Amino acid sequence: TMLTMPQALLPIFLALLTTTSALERGLWPLVTPILGDISDQCRAASQEYINALNDILTTGNVTDRMWAVQMFDAGGTLPFLQEGMLLDTKTHDINICDALPAPAQAQCETLPASVRTLHIGIPIGYANGPGSEASCRQVRGRLASGGEVQAKYCHNYLVPYGLSHTPPEDTGSMGGFRDLSKMRIQESLKTAVNAGHFHQDLPEETAFDSADDTGHSNLVNPFLRKYRTFFQYFKMIEQQVLEVSTSICDECIETDELPNIQNVLIGSILALWYQDNGLFGVGYLAPGAYYGGGFPQSCSTEDIEKNADAFALQFANPALIVTSSPRVPDFRAVFPDLTVARAEAMMDGSVGCTDWDKYNGEWKADNYVVVIVFALIGLLIFMGTSIEAFQNYKAKEKQMIETPPAREGITLTMIKSFSLLKNLDFLFGVSPAGSSERLSCMEGMRAISMTWVILGHNFSFGSSMLQINNKEAILRVDRKETNMAIEAILQGAYSVDSFFFIGATLVSYLLLKDLDKTKGWTNKEGFTHMILFYVNRYLRITIPYALVLAFFIGIAPLLISEPINAASWAIQESELCKKWAWTHLLYVNIYYEQANYCLGHTWFLSTDMIFYFLSPLLIYPLWTSKFGLVQKICSHLWWLLLVCSSVGLSYSYSSDEEAWGKWAMENSLPSYSFAPWGHRNQCYLVGIMLGYILHVTKEKGVKIDNRLNILIWQVVFLVAFALIYAPHDLTVKDNVVFFTFKNLAWGLCLAWVTFSCCRGTGGLVNDFLSWDFFLPISKISFMTYFLHMSFNWYYFYMQDYTVNFSMWLMTEIFVAQVAVCLFLGVIFSLTCELPFNRMQKILISLLIGSTKQK
């Protein structure tokens, strides 16, 4: 069983406190603020905490001191002291000769490389030590002074000293830390060897032995072996440095001025550890290595920071040492290539401590307003359901006496739009037979695409938000060192292309049908339909969109109150959504970076709405093609020109992604993958053309030779298979053509599947995609898409324990997340989407009827 930090370090602290050669205050500063210019209240509370633990160690009596054990046990393991951390390592080679005075360096270089080179293996992963926030919240007890014990839990980011709260002047190099090189370590060693700044000794083995007399040997012994090994590792490196130094130049080191090289090595190795693992912690906007700590309530954030800095300075060169803070360090905000918007969001995303004001649970005006709105919706649902249930009961009685049903008013009809009976029947009712003309195969496409989206986001964000130990496993996936099967997940972006294709096909097919009915938009009826084409779409999408935004602004922060990892994100997303909701409701959020941190996946709705509003510029010319050969040629050439233009831009982007990314950043534009001018529009263009083809062939029989049909299906299958799995062995730089045409090719594959299924040559594929099982999933896919990412993130952030990444783990989480997201999709469809869609249809039918009468 892996020892926790409290179990492991508790017996060591006593030994260090009773050893004259120990660091000042021993290792107690790792547990509670005791060093530096901290407040008197914090120092007093910490001293009582230390005294209580010390009494337990010396006497074994926990009476009236259990609160101290609970608080201590709530602390997390220091990431770089966890068992199993050496499973994956990255080797750093340090040349000892560079640490010697100049006269000796030349002679040193003549030694074999194996003698003069330090091979320092830095663990990869194990960057989180969460501890137990729940246990910390439950700490209760009385102090010896008579006061009540109050504890708080803090999420302490591990950060480089000197860069923790003040941005460095040299923002390009992060004050010399971000681009930490071997020379930095060598300079630190050289300074230590020649200057003698560090005289503190780490505890000798005899100091550890004294802890065995406390009567807690079964707790002490396992960790003593581990801790001795840890320091023996530094002893071995120190000995190698000294042997090389003295063998070359005895006068290089004055033994009476010899500094503690171990201390320098600890600081240097921790600096290298931070370079390799500093960004492997939990988080989306500001991922960072951290450990959880239980502290006295009277210790402020500043007290915790001052203590950590003072403790760190005892070990090594301040340019290299790693300290900790509950706040995201300011230096993260000046990373090269980091936009101002992301930097601001990053700094606002500090998880902090449980006593921070943002976690006080107080309701704000936003909470009251949103709760009242949803309460009114709930009341309307109750009224609508009750009315319909009563009417259904009465209808059965009237049928028995053959009484015709009475007409109901508009108000009653509107209230019944909220009826659960009617809306549940719509969601789970069986589709009518012979539904090829309603493109029923697209129900399966939409359902599969929705689950594919959840799958991709589950793996991509779970790897950064779960407290994963073996980060090297994730890095191997990024480096394409795993098998090809993972590409089905990595290429999940095709699921979004599928949504664009489905939307475009339906828009084109239905609009062409409406244009036939109204004979174009140049007459009065057609003009009315043109206005409704835009108004209906905007309201149908925007009303549920606004309600979902309101939920995440006013209700989610009330529901997600702990742990603070999850609560912090819920609060930050609430504030971001409140600030940028107007961009979402105007569908321009992709042009404002911070707006995309509120329900970031809704970039799709922004891009799709832009496509929708522009689609008549292509669909209307295609409709006019039935009036003559010239119109047909011109409309088809217009479509072809747009496709060729998109492919040309895609080729330019694939040839130089870095230049496009820089251009987008400099001009505050969305990335190419999210932009309307990006390669996403290719599937939309294909969908528009397919909608036109389905429209012109709906009255005609399409006959395809069976052999040709089978051949086309085989080609389409192989192309789709290659599009998904070929990128495993390809790079964009060396395969520009493939990455230029892949989105267009995906759209063409979907076009054939849809056309074949809708025209009777789809066979088993059509039967599968038109399966009624997919119908409810398809109907709730809109709301499921809205909700899935944020709720998945809440789940990830709520896991306050470390795990090992594996395909099985992520697959099990995915299956559970799909079930939860679909359930939420049903709930929000019944409350935020279907009732308002029904009301909208009623009002539009009244408007159209009134227009016709006039």
mmCIF file with all atom_site columns, N, CA and C in Angstrom, residues 581-620:
data_model
loop_
_atom_site.group_PDB
_atom_site.id
_atom_site.type_symbol
_atom_site.label_atom_id
_atom_site.label_alt_id
_atom_site.label_comp_id
_atom_site.label_asym_id
_atom_site.label_entity_id
_atom_site.label_seq_id
_atom_site.pdbx_PDB_ins_code
_atom_site.Cartn_x
_atom_site.Cartn_y
_atom_site.Cartn_z
_atom_site.occupancy
_atom_site.B_iso_or_equiv
_atom_site.pdbx_formal_charge
_atom_site.auth_seq_id
_atom_site.auth_comp_id
_atom_site.auth_asym_id
_atom_site.auth_atom_id
_atom_site.pdbx_PDB_model_num
ATOM 1   N N  . ALA A 1 581 ? -21.946 36.274 -22.520 1.00 0.00 ? 581 ALA A N  1
ATOM 2   C CA . ALA A 1 581 ? -23.178 35.660 -23.030 1.00 0.00 ? 581 ALA A CA 1
ATOM 3   C C  . ALA A 1 581 ? -23.665 36.351 -24.302 1.00 0.00 ? 581 ALA A C  1
ATOM 4   N N  . TRP A 1 582 ? -23.487 37.668 -24.383 1.00 0.00 ? 582 TRP A N  1
ATOM 5   C CA . TRP A 1 582 ? -23.969 38.407 -25.559 1.00 0.00 ? 582 TRP A CA 1
ATOM 6   C C  . TRP A 1 582 ? -23.287 37.931 -26.837 1.00 0.00 ? 582 TRP A C  1
ATOM 7   N N  . THR A 1 583 ? -22.020 37.542 -26.747 1.00 0.00 ? 583 THR A N  1
ATOM 8   C CA . THR A 1 583 ? -21.331 37.053 -27.948 1.00 0.00 ? 583 THR A CA 1
ATOM 9   C C  . THR A 1 583 ? -21.898 35.709 -28.379 1.00 0.00 ? 583 THR A C  1
ATOM 10  N N  . HIS A 1 584 ? -22.297 34.896 -27.406 1.00 0.00 ? 584 HIS A N  1
ATOM 11  C CA . HIS A 1 584 ? -22.886 33.594 -27.736 1.00 0.00 ? 584 HIS A CA 1
ATOM 12  C C  . HIS A 1 584 ? -24.253 33.766 -28.392 1.00 0.00 ? 584 HIS A C  1
ATOM 13  N N  . LEU A 1 585 ? -25.044 34.685 -27.862 1.00 0.00 ? 585 LEU A N  1
ATOM 14  C CA . LEU A 1 585 ? -26.401 34.857 -28.392 1.00 0.00 ? 585 LEU A CA 1
ATOM 15  C C  . LEU A 1 585 ? -26.413 35.589 -29.729 1.00 0.00 ? 585 LEU A C  1
ATOM 16  N N  . LEU A 1 586 ? -25.305 36.247 -30.047 1.00 0.00 ? 586 LEU A N  1
ATOM 17  C CA . LEU A 1 586 ? -25.160 36.849 -31.375 1.00 0.00 ? 586 LEU A CA 1
ATOM 18  C C  . LEU A 1 586 ? -24.314 35.967 -32.290 1.00 0.00 ? 586 LEU A C  1
ATOM 19  N N  . TYR A 1 587 ? -23.851 34.841 -31.774 1.00 0.00 ? 587 TYR A N  1
ATOM 20  C CA . TYR A 1 587 ? -23.081 33.850 -32.530 1.00 0.00 ? 587 TYR A CA 1
ATOM 21  C C  . TYR A 1 587 ? -21.786 34.430 -33.108 1.00 0.00 ? 587 TYR A C  1
ATOM 22  N N  . VAL A 1 588 ? -21.138 35.278 -32.314 1.00 0.00 ? 588 VAL A N  1
ATOM 23  C CA . VAL A 1 588 ? -19.836 35.816 -32.699 1.00 0.00 ? 588 VAL A CA 1
ATOM 24  C C  . VAL A 1 588 ? -18.780 35.430 -31.663 1.00 0.00 ? 588 VAL A C  1
ATOM 25  N N  . ASN A 1 589 ? -19.097 34.455 -30.820 1.00 0.00 ? 589 ASN A N  1
ATOM 26  C CA . ASN A 1 589 ? -18.179 34.083 -29.740 1.00 0.00 ? 589 ASN A CA 1
ATOM 27  C C  . ASN A 1 589 ? -16.838 33.559 -30.245 1.00 0.00 ? 589 ASN A C  1
ATOM 28  N N  . ILE A 1 590 ? -16.781 33.022 -31.458 1.00 0.00 ? 590 ILE A N  1
ATOM 29  C CA . ILE A 1 590 ? -15.508 32.511 -31.960 1.00 0.00 ? 590 ILE A CA 1
ATOM 30  C C  . ILE A 1 590 ? -14.506 33.624 -32.201 1.00 0.00 ? 590 ILE A C  1
ATOM 31  N N  . TYR A 1 591 ? -14.972 34.872 -32.233 1.00 0.00 ? 591 TYR A N  1
ATOM 32  C CA . TYR A 1 591 ? -14.069 36.005 -32.477 1.00 0.00 ? 591 TYR A CA 1
ATOM 33  C C  . TYR A 1 591 ? -13.581 36.644 -31.166 1.00 0.00 ? 591 TYR A C  1
ATOM 34  N N  . TYR A 1 592 ? -13.996 36.084 -30.031 1.00 0.00 ? 592 TYR A N  1
ATOM 35  C CA . TYR A 1 592 ? -13.565 36.577 -28.730 1.00 0.00 ? 592 TYR A CA 1
ATOM 36  C C  . TYR A 1 592 ? -13.029 35.389 -27.936 1.00 0.00 ? 592 TYR A C  1
ATOM 37  N N  . GLU A 1 593 ? -11.726 35.371 -27.723 1.00 0.00 ? 593 GLU A N  1
ATOM 38  C CA . GLU A 1 593 ? -11.102 34.180 -27.140 1.00 0.00 ? 593 GLU A CA 1
ATOM 39  C C  . GLU A 1 593 ? -11.664 33.842 -25.771 1.00 0.00 ? 593 GLU A C  1
ATOM 40  N N  . GLN A 1 594 ? -11.802 34.836 -24.900 1.00 0.00 ? 594 GLN A N  1
ATOM 41  C CA . GLN A 1 594 ? -12.315 34.537 -23.559 1.00 0.00 ? 594 GLN A CA 1
ATOM 42  C C  . GLN A 1 594 ? -13.740 34.017 -23.607 1.00 0.00 ? 594 GLN A C  1
ATOM 43  N N  . ALA A 1 595 ? -14.521 34.443 -24.606 1.00 0.00 ? 595 ALA A N  1
ATOM 44  C CA . ALA A 1 595 ? -15.886 33.945 -24.738 1.00 0.00 ? 595 ALA A CA 1
ATOM 45  C C  . ALA A 1 595 ? -15.902 32.446 -24.962 1.00 0.00 ? 595 ALA A C  1
ATOM 46  N N  . ASN A 1 596 ? -14.848 31.922 -25.565 1.00 0.00 ? 596 ASN A N  1
ATOM 47  C CA . ASN A 1 596 ? -14.790 30.492 -25.852 1.00 0.00 ? 596 ASN A CA 1
ATOM 48  C C  . ASN A 1 596 ? -14.429 29.652 -24.637 1.00 0.00 ? 596 ASN A C  1
ATOM 49  N N  . TYR A 1 597 ? -14.065 30.288 -23.516 1.00 0.00 ? 597 TYR A N  1
ATOM 50  C CA . TYR A 1 597 ? -13.851 29.533 -22.290 1.00 0.00 ? 597 TYR A CA 1
ATOM 51  C C  . TYR A 1 597 ? -15.166 29.307 -21.563 1.00 0.00 ? 597 TYR A C  1
ATOM 52  N N  . CYS A 1 598 ? -16.227 29.928 -22.018 1.00 0.00 ? 598 CYS A N  1
ATOM 53  C CA . CYS A 1 598 ? -17.585 29.632 -21.559 1.00 0.00 ? 598 CYS A CA 1
ATOM 54  C C  . CYS A 1 598 ? -18.199 28.665 -22.562 1.00 0.00 ? 598 CYS A C  1
ATOM 55  N N  . LEU A 1 599 ? -18.437 27.430 -22.136 1.00 0.00 ? 599 LEU A N  1
ATOM 56  C CA . LEU A 1 599 ? -18.987 26.413 -23.044 1.00 0.00 ? 599 LEU A CA 1
ATOM 57  C C  . LEU A 1 599 ? -18.200 26.427 -24.357 1.00 0.00 ? 599 LEU A C  1
ATOM 58  N N  . GLY A 1 600 ? -16.924 26.161 -24.261 1.00 0.00 ? 600 GLY A N  1
ATOM 59  C CA . GLY A 1 600 ? -16.038 26.305 -25.413 1.00 0.00 ? 600 GLY A CA 1
ATOM 60  C C  . GLY A 1 600 ? -16.453 25.526 -26.636 1.00 0.00 ? 600 GLY A C  1
ATOM 61  N N  . HIS A 1 601 ? -17.143 24.397 -26.449 1.00 0.00 ? 601 HIS A N  1
ATOM 62  C CA . HIS A 1 601 ? -17.541 23.582 -27.593 1.00 0.00 ? 601 HIS A CA 1
ATOM 63  C C  . HIS A 1 601 ? -18.628 24.247 -28.427 1.00 0.00 ? 601 HIS A C  1
ATOM 64  N N  . THR A 1 602 ? -19.221 25.349 -27.936 1.00 0.00 ? 602 THR A N  1
ATOM 65  C CA . THR A 1 602 ? -20.273 26.012 -28.707 1.00 0.00 ? 602 THR A CA 1
ATOM 66  C C  . THR A 1 602 ? -19.711 26.861 -29.844 1.00 0.00 ? 602 THR A C  1
ATOM 67  N N  . TRP A 1 603 ? -18.380 26.786 -30.062 1.00 0.00 ? 603 TRP A N  1
ATOM 68  C CA . TRP A 1 603 ? -17.829 27.400 -31.278 1.00 0.00 ? 603 TRP A CA 1
ATOM 69  C C  . TRP A 1 603 ? -18.551 26.827 -32.505 1.00 0.00 ? 603 TRP A C  1
ATOM 70  N N  . PHE A 1 604 ? -18.958 25.561 -32.396 1.00 0.00 ? 604 PHE A N  1
ATOM 71  C CA . PHE A 1 604 ? -19.662 24.904 -33.502 1.00 0.00 ? 604 PHE A CA 1
ATOM 72  C C  . PHE A 1 604 ? -20.933 25.658 -33.869 1.00 0.00 ? 604 PHE A C  1
ATOM 73  N N  . LEU A 1 605 ? -21.697 26.089 -32.857 1.00 0.00 ? 605 LEU A N  1
ATOM 74  C CA . LEU A 1 605 ? -22.950 26.783 -33.130 1.00 0.00 ? 605 LEU A CA 1
ATOM 75  C C  . LEU A 1 605 ? -22.701 28.126 -33.811 1.00 0.00 ? 605 LEU A C  1
ATOM 76  N N  . SER A 1 606 ? -21.636 28.796 -33.412 1.00 0.00 ? 606 SER A N  1
ATOM 77  C CA . SER A 1 606 ? -21.296 30.070 -34.042 1.00 0.00 ? 606 SER A CA 1
ATOM 78  C C  . SER A 1 606 ? -20.972 29.874 -35.517 1.00 0.00 ? 606 SER A C  1
ATOM 79  N N  . THR A 1 607 ? -20.086 28.926 -35.797 1.00 0.00 ? 607 THR A N  1
ATOM 80  C CA . THR A 1 607 ? -19.694 28.667 -37.183 1.00 0.00 ? 607 THR A CA 1
ATOM 81  C C  . THR A 1 607 ? -20.872 28.140 -37.991 1.00 0.00 ? 607 THR A C  1
ATOM 82  N N  . ASP A 1 608 ? -21.657 27.249 -37.398 1.00 0.00 ? 608 ASP A N  1
ATOM 83  C CA . ASP A 1 608 ? -22.802 26.680 -38.106 1.00 0.00 ? 608 ASP A CA 1
ATOM 84  C C  . ASP A 1 608 ? -23.853 27.738 -38.411 1.00 0.00 ? 608 ASP A C  1
ATOM 85  N N  . MET A 1 609 ? -24.074 28.678 -37.480 1.00 0.00 ? 609 MET A N  1
ATOM 86  C CA . MET A 1 609 ? -25.051 29.741 -37.728 1.00 0.00 ? 609 MET A CA 1
ATOM 87  C C  . MET A 1 609 ? -24.590 30.647 -38.874 1.00 0.00 ? 609 MET A C  1
ATOM 88  N N  . ILE A 1 610 ? -23.297 30.916 -38.925 1.00 0.00 ? 610 ILE A N  1
ATOM 89  C CA . ILE A 1 610 ? -22.771 31.719 -40.034 1.00 0.00 ? 610 ILE A CA 1
ATOM 90  C C  . ILE A 1 610 ? -22.989 30.993 -41.345 1.00 0.00 ? 610 ILE A C  1
ATOM 91  N N  . PHE A 1 611 ? -22.696 29.689 -41.365 1.00 0.00 ? 611 PHE A N  1
ATOM 92  C CA . PHE A 1 611 ? -22.943 28.892 -42.580 1.00 0.00 ? 611 PHE A CA 1
ATOM 93  C C  . PHE A 1 611 ? -24.423 28.949 -42.966 1.00 0.00 ? 611 PHE A C  1
ATOM 94  N N  . TYR A 1 612 ? -25.292 28.807 -41.982 1.00 0.00 ? 612 TYR A N  1
ATOM 95  C CA . TYR A 1 612 ? -26.729 28.794 -42.239 1.00 0.00 ? 612 TYR A CA 1
ATOM 96  C C  . TYR A 1 612 ? -27.186 30.112 -42.859 1.00 0.00 ? 612 TYR A C  1
ATOM 97  N N  . PHE A 1 613 ? -26.756 31.216 -42.286 1.00 0.00 ? 613 PHE A N  1
ATOM 98  C CA . PHE A 1 613 ? -27.195 32.523 -42.786 1.00 0.00 ? 613 PHE A CA 1
ATOM 99  C C  . PHE A 1 613 ? -26.688 32.786 -44.202 1.00 0.00 ? 613 PHE A C  1
ATOM 100 N N  . LEU A 1 614 ? -25.543 32.200 -44.544 1.00 0.00 ? 614 LEU A N  1
ATOM 101 C CA . LEU A 1 614 ? -24.991 32.399 -45.885 1.00 0.00 ? 614 LEU A CA 1
ATOM 102 C C  . LEU A 1 614 ? -25.456 31.347 -46.885 1.00 0.00 ? 614 LEU A C  1
ATOM 103 N N  . SER A 1 615 ? -26.037 30.267 -46.401 1.00 0.00 ? 615 SER A N  1
ATOM 104 C CA . SER A 1 615 ? -26.384 29.132 -47.276 1.00 0.00 ? 615 SER A CA 1
ATOM 105 C C  . SER A 1 615 ? -27.318 29.488 -48.433 1.00 0.00 ? 615 SER A C  1
ATOM 106 N N  . PRO A 1 616 ? -28.302 30.407 -48.284 1.00 0.00 ? 616 PRO A N  1
ATOM 107 C CA . PRO A 1 616 ? -29.151 30.738 -49.438 1.00 0.00 ? 616 PRO A CA 1
ATOM 108 C C  . PRO A 1 616 ? -28.376 31.301 -50.631 1.00 0.00 ? 616 PRO A C  1
ATOM 109 N N  . LEU A 1 617 ? -27.204 31.872 -50.376 1.00 0.00 ? 617 LEU A N  1
ATOM 110 C CA . LEU A 1 617 ? -26.390 32.382 -51.483 1.00 0.00 ? 617 LEU A CA 1
ATOM 111 C C  . LEU A 1 617 ? -25.947 31.257 -52.410 1.00 0.00 ? 617 LEU A C  1
ATOM 112 N N  . LEU A 1 618 ? -25.974 30.051 -51.931 1.00 0.00 ? 618 LEU A N  1
ATOM 113 C CA . LEU A 1 618 ? -25.633 28.892 -52.751 1.00 0.00 ? 618 LEU A CA 1
ATOM 114 C C  . LEU A 1 618 ? -26.859 28.059 -53.101 1.00 0.00 ? 618 LEU A C  1
ATOM 115 N N  . ILE A 1 619 ? -27.780 27.923 -52.145 1.00 0.00 ? 619 ILE A N  1
ATOM 116 C CA . ILE A 1 619 ? -28.961 27.077 -52.373 1.00 0.00 ? 619 ILE A CA 1
ATOM 117 C C  . ILE A 1 619 ? -29.919 27.720 -53.377 1.00 0.00 ? 619 ILE A C  1
ATOM 118 N N  . TYR A 1 620 ? -30.110 29.026 -53.277 1.00 0.00 ? 620 TYR A N  1
ATOM 119 C CA . TYR A 1 620 ? -31.058 29.682 -54.186 1.00 0.00 ? 620 TYR A CA 1
ATOM 120 C C  . TYR A 1 620 ? -30.614 29.557 -55.649 1.00 0.00 ? 620 TYR A C  1
#
